[in-house]
CSV table of N, CA, C and O in Angstrom, one decimal:
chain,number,residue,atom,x,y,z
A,1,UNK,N,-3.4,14.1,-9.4
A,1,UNK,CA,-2.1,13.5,-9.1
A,1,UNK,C,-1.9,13.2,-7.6
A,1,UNK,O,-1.0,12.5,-7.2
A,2,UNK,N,-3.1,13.9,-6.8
A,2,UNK,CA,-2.6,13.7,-5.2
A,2,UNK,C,-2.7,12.6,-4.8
A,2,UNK,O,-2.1,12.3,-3.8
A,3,UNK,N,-3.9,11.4,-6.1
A,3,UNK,CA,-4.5,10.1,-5.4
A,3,UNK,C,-2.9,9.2,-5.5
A,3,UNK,O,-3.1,8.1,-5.1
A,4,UNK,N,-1.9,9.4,-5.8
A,4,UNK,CA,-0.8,8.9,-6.5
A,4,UNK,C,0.6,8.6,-5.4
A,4,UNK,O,1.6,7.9,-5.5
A,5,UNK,N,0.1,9.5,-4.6
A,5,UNK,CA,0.8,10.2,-2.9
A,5,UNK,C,0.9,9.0,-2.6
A,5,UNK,O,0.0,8.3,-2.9
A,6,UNK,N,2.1,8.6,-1.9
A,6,UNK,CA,2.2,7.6,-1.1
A,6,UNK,C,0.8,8.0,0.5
A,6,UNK,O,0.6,9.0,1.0
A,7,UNK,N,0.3,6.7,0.7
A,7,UNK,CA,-0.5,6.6,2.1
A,7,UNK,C,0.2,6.6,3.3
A,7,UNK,O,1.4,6.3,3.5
A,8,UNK,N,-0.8,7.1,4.2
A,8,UNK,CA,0.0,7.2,5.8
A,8,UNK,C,0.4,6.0,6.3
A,8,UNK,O,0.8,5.2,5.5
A,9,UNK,N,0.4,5.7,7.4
A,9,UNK,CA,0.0,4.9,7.9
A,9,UNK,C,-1.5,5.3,8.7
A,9,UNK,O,-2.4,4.4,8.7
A,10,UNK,N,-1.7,6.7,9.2
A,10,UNK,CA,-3.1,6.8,9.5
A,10,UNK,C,-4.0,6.7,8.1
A,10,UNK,O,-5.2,6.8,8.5
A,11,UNK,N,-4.0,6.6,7.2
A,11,UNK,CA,-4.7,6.6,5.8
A,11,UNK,C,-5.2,5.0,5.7
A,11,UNK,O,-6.3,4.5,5.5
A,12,UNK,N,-4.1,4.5,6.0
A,12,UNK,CA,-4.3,3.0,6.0
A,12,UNK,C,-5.5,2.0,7.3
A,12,UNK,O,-6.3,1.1,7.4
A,13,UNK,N,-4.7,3.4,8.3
A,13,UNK,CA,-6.1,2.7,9.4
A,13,UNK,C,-7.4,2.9,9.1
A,13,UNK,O,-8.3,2.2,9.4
A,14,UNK,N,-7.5,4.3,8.3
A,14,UNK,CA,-8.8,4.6,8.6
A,14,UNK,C,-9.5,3.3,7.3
A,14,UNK,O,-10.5,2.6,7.6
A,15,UNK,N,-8.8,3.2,6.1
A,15,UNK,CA,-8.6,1.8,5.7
A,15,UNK,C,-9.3,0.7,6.0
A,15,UNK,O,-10.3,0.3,5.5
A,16,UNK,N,-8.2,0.2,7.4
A,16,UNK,CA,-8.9,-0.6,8.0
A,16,UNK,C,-9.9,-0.8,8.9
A,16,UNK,O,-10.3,-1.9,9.3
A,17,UNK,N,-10.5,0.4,9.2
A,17,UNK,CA,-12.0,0.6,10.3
A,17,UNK,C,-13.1,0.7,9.6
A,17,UNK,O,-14.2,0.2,10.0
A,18,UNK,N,-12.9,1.4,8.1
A,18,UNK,CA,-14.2,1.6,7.4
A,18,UNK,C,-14.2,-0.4,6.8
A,18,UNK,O,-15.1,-1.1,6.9
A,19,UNK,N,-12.9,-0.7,6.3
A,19,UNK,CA,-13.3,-2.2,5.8
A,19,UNK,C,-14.1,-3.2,7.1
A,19,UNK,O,-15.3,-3.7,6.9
A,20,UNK,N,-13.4,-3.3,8.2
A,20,UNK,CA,-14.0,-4.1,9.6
A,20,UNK,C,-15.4,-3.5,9.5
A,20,UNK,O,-16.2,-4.3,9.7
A,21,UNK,N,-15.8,-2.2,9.2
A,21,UNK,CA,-17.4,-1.8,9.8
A,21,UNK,C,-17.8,-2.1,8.8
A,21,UNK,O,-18.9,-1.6,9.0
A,22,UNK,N,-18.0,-2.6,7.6
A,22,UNK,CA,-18.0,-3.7,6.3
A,22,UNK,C,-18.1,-2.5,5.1
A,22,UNK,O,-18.5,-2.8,4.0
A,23,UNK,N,-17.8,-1.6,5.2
A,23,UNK,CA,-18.2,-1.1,4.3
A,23,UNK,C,-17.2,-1.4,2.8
A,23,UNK,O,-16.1,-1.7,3.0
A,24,UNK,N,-17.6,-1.3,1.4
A,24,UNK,CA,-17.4,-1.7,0.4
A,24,UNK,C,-16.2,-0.4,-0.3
A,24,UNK,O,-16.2,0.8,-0.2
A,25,UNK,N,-15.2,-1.4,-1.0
A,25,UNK,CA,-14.8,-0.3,-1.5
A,25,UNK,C,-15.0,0.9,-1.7
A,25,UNK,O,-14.7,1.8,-1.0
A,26,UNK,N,-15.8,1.0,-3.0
A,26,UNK,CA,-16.7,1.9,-3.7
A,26,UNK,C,-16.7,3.1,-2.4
A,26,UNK,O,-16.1,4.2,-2.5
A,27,UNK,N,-17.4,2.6,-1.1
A,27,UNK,CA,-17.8,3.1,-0.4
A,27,UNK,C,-16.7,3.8,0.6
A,27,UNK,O,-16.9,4.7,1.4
A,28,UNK,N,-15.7,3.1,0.4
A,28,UNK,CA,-14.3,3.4,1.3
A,28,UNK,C,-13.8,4.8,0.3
A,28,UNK,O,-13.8,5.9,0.9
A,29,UNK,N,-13.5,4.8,-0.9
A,29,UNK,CA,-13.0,5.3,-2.2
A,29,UNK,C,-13.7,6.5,-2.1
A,29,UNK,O,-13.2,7.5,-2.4
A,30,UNK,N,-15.0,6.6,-1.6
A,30,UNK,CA,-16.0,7.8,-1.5
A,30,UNK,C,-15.5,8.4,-0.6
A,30,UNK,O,-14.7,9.2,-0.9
A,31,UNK,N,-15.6,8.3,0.5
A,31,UNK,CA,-14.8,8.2,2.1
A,31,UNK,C,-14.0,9.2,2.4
A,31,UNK,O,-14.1,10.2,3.2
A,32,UNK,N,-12.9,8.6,1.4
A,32,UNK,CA,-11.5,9.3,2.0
A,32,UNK,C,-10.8,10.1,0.6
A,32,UNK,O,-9.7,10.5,0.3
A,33,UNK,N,-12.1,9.9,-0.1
A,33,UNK,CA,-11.4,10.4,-1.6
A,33,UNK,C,-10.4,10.1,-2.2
A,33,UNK,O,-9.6,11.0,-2.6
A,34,UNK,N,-10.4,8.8,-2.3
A,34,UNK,CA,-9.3,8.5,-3.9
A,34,UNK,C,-9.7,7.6,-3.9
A,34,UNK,O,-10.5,7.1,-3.0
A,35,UNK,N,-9.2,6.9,-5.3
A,35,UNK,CA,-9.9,6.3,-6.4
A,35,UNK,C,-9.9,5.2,-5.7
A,35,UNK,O,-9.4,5.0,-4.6
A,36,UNK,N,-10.8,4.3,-6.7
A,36,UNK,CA,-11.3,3.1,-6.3
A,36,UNK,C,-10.0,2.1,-7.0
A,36,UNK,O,-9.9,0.9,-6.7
A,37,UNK,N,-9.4,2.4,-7.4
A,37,UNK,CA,-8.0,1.6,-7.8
A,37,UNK,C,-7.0,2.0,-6.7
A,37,UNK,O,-5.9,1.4,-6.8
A,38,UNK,N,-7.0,2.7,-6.0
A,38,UNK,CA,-5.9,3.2,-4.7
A,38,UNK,C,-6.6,1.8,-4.0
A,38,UNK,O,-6.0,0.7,-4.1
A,39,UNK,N,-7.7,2.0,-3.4
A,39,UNK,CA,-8.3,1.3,-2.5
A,39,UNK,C,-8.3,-0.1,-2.7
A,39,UNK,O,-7.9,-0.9,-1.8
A,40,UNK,N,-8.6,-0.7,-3.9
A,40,UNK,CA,-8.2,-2.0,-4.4
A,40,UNK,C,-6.5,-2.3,-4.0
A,40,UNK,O,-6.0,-3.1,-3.2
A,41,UNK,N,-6.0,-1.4,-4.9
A,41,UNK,CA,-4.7,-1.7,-4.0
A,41,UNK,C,-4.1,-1.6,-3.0
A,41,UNK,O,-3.0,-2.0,-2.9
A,42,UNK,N,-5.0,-0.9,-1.9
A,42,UNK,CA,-4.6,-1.3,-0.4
A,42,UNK,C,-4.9,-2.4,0.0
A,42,UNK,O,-4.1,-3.1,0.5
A,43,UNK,N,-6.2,-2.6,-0.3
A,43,UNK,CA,-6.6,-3.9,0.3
A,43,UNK,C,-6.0,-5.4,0.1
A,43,UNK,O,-6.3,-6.4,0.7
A,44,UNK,N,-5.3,-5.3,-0.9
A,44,UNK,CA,-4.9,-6.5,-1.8
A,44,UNK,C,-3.3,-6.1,-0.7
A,44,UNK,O,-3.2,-6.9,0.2
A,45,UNK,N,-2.5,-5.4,-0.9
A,45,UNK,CA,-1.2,-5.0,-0.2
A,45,UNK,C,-1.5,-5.5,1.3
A,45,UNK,O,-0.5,-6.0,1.8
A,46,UNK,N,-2.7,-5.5,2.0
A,46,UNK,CA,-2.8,-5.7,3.4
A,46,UNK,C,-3.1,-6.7,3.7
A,46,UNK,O,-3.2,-6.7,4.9
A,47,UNK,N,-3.3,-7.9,3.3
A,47,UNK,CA,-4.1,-8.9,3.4
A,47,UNK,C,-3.5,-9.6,4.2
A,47,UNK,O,-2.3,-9.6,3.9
A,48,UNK,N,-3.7,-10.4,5.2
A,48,UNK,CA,-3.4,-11.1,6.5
A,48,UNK,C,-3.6,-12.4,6.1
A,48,UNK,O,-2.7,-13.2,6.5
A,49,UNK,N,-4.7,-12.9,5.2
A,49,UNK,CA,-4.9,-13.8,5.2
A,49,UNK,C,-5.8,-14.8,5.7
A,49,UNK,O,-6.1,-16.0,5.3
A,50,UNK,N,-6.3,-14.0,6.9
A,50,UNK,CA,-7.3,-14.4,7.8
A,50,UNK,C,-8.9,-14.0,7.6
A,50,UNK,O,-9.1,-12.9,7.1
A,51,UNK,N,-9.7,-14.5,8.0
A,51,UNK,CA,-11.0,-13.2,7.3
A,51,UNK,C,-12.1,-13.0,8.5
A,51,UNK,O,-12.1,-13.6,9.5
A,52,UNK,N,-13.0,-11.9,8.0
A,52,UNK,CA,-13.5,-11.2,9.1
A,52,UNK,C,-15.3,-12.2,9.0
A,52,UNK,O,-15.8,-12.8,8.1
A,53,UNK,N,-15.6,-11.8,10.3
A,53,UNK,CA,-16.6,-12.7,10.5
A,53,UNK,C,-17.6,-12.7,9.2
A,53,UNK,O,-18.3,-13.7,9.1
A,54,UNK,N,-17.6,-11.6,8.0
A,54,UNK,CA,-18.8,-12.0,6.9
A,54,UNK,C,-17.7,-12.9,5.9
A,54,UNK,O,-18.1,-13.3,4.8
A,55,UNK,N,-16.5,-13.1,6.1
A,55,UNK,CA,-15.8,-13.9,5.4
A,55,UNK,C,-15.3,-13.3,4.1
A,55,UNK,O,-15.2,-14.0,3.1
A,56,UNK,N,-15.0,-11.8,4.2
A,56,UNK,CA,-14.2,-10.9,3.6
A,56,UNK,C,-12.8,-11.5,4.2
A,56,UNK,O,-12.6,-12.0,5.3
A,57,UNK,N,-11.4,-11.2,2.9
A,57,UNK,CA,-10.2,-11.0,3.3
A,57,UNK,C,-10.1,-9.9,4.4
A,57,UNK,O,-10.6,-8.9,4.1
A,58,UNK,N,-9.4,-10.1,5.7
A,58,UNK,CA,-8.9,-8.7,7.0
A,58,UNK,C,-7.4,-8.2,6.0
A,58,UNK,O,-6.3,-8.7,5.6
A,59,UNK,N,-8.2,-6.8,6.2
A,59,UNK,CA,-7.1,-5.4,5.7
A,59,UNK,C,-6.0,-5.4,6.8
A,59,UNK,O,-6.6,-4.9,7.8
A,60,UNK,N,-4.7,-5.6,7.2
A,60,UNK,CA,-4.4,-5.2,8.1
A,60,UNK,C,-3.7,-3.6,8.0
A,60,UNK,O,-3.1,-3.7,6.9
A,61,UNK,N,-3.4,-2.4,8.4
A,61,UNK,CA,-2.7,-0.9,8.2
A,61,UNK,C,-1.2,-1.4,8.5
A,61,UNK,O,-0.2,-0.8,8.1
A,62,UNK,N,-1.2,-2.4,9.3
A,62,UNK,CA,0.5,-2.3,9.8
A,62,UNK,C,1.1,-3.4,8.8
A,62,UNK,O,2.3,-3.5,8.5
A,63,UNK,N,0.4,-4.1,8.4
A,63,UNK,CA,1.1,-5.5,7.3
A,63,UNK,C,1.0,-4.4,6.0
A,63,UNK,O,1.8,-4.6,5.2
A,64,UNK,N,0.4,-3.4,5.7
A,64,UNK,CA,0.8,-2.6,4.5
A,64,UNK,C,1.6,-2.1,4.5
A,64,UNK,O,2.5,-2.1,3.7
A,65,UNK,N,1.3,-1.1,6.0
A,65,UNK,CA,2.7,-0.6,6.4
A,65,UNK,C,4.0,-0.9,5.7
A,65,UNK,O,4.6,-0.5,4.7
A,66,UNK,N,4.2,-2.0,6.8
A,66,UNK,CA,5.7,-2.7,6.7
A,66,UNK,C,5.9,-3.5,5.2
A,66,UNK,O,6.9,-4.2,4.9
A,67,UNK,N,4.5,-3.4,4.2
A,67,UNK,CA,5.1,-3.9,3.0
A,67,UNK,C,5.8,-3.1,2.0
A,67,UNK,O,6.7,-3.2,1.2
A,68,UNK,N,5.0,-2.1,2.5
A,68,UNK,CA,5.4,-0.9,1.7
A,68,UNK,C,7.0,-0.1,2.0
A,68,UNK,O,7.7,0.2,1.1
A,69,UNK,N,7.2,0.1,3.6
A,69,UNK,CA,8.6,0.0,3.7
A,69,UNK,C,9.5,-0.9,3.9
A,69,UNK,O,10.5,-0.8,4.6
A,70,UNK,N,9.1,-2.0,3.2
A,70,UNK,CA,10.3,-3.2,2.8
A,70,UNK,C,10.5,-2.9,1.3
A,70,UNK,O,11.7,-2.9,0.8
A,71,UNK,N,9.6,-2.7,0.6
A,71,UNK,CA,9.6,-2.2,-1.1
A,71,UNK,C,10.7,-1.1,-1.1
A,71,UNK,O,11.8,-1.1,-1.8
A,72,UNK,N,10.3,-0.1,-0.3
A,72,UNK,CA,11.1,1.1,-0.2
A,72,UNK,C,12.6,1.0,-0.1
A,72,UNK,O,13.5,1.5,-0.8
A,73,UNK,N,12.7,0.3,0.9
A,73,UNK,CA,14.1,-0.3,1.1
A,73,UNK,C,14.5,-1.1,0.2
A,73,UNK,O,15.5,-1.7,0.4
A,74,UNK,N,14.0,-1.3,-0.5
A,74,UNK,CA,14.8,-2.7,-1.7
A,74,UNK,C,14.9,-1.2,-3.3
A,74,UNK,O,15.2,-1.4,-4.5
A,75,UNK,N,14.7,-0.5,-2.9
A,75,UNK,CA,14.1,0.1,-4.6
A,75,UNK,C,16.3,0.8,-4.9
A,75,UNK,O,17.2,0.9,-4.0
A,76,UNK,N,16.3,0.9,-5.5
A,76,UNK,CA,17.8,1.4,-5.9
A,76,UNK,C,19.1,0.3,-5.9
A,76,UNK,O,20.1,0.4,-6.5
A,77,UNK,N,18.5,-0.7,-4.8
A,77,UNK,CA,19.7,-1.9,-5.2
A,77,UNK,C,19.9,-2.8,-6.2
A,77,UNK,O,19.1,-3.7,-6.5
A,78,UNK,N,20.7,-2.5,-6.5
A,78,UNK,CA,21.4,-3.4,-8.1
A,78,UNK,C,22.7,-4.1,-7.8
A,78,UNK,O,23.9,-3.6,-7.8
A,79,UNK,N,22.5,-5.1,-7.6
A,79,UNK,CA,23.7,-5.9,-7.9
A,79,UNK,C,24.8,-6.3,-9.2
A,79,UNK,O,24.3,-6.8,-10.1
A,80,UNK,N,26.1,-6.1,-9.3
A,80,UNK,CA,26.8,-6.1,-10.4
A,80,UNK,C,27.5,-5.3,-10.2
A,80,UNK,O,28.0,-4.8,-9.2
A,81,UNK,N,27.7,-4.8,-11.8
A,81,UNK,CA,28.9,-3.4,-11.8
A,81,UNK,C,28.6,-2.4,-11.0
A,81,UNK,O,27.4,-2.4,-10.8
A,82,UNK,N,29.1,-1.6,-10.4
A,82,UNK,CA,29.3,-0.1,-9.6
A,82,UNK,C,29.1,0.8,-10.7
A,82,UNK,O,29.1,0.6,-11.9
A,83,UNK,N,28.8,2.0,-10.1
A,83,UNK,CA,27.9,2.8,-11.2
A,83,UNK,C,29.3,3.8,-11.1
A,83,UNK,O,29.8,4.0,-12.2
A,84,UNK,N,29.7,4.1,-10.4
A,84,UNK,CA,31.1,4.5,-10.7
A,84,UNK,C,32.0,4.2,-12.1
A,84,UNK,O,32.4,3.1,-12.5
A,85,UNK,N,32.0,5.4,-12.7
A,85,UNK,CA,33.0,5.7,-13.5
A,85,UNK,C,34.4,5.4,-14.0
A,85,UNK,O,34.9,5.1,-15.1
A,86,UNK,N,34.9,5.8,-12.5
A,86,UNK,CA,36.8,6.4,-12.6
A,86,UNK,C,36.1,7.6,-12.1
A,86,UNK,O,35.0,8.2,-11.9
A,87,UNK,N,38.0,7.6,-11.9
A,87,UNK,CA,38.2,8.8,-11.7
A,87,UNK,C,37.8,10.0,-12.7
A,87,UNK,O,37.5,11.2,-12.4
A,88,UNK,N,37.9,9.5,-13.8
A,88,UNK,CA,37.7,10.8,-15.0
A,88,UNK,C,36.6,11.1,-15.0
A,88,UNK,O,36.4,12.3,-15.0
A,89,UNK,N,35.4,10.4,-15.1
A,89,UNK,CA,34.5,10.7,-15.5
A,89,UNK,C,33.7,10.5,-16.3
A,89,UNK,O,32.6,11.0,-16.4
A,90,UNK,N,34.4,9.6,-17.3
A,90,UNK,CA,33.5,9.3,-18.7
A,90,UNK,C,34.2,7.7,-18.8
A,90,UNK,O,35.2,7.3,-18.3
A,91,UNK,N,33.1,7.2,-19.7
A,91,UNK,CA,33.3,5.7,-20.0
A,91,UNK,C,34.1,5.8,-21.5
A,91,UNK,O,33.9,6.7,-22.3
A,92,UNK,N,35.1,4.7,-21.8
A,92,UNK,CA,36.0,4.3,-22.5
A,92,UNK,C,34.9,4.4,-23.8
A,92,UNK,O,33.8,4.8,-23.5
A,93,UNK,N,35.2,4.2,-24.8
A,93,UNK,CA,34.3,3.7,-26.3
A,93,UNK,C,35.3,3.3,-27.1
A,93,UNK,O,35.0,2.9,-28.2
């Protein structure tokens, strides 16, 4: 369940140094120990857009970063009714 842990932001760099030194998922996932579906979904969360000289997508740690706490901040907001009750405590039927 630990692979499940939200990542650091140091988690993420190291992330990004083993991808830049080219190494392959698989090989990253070996690495830092968690799964190869963590790693898939960092890399995909980070993506800049831009690519590195063998013409791989660049991982960026701080574009994950900040994706990840914009998600965070958006998670509980609901627009509409108020979750409030009343005063009493219980809803009408």
């Amino acid at each position: 369940m630990a692979d499940y842990a939200f990542r650091t932001l140091e988690d993420r760099q190291k992330i990004e140094k083993l991808w830049e030194d080219g190494r392959t998922p698989k090989e990253i996932s070996s690495h830092l120990d968690k799964s190869l579906a963590v790693i898939y979904t960092e890399l995909t969360r980070g993506q800049d857009g831009t690519r590195l000289p063998d013409q791989r997508l660049r991982y960026s740690a701080e574009l994950a970063q900040r994706r990840v706490q914009a998600s965070l901040e958006r998670r509980g907001k609901r627009t509409g009714q108020p979750t409030d009750m009343g005063a009493g405590g219980t809803a009408s039927r």
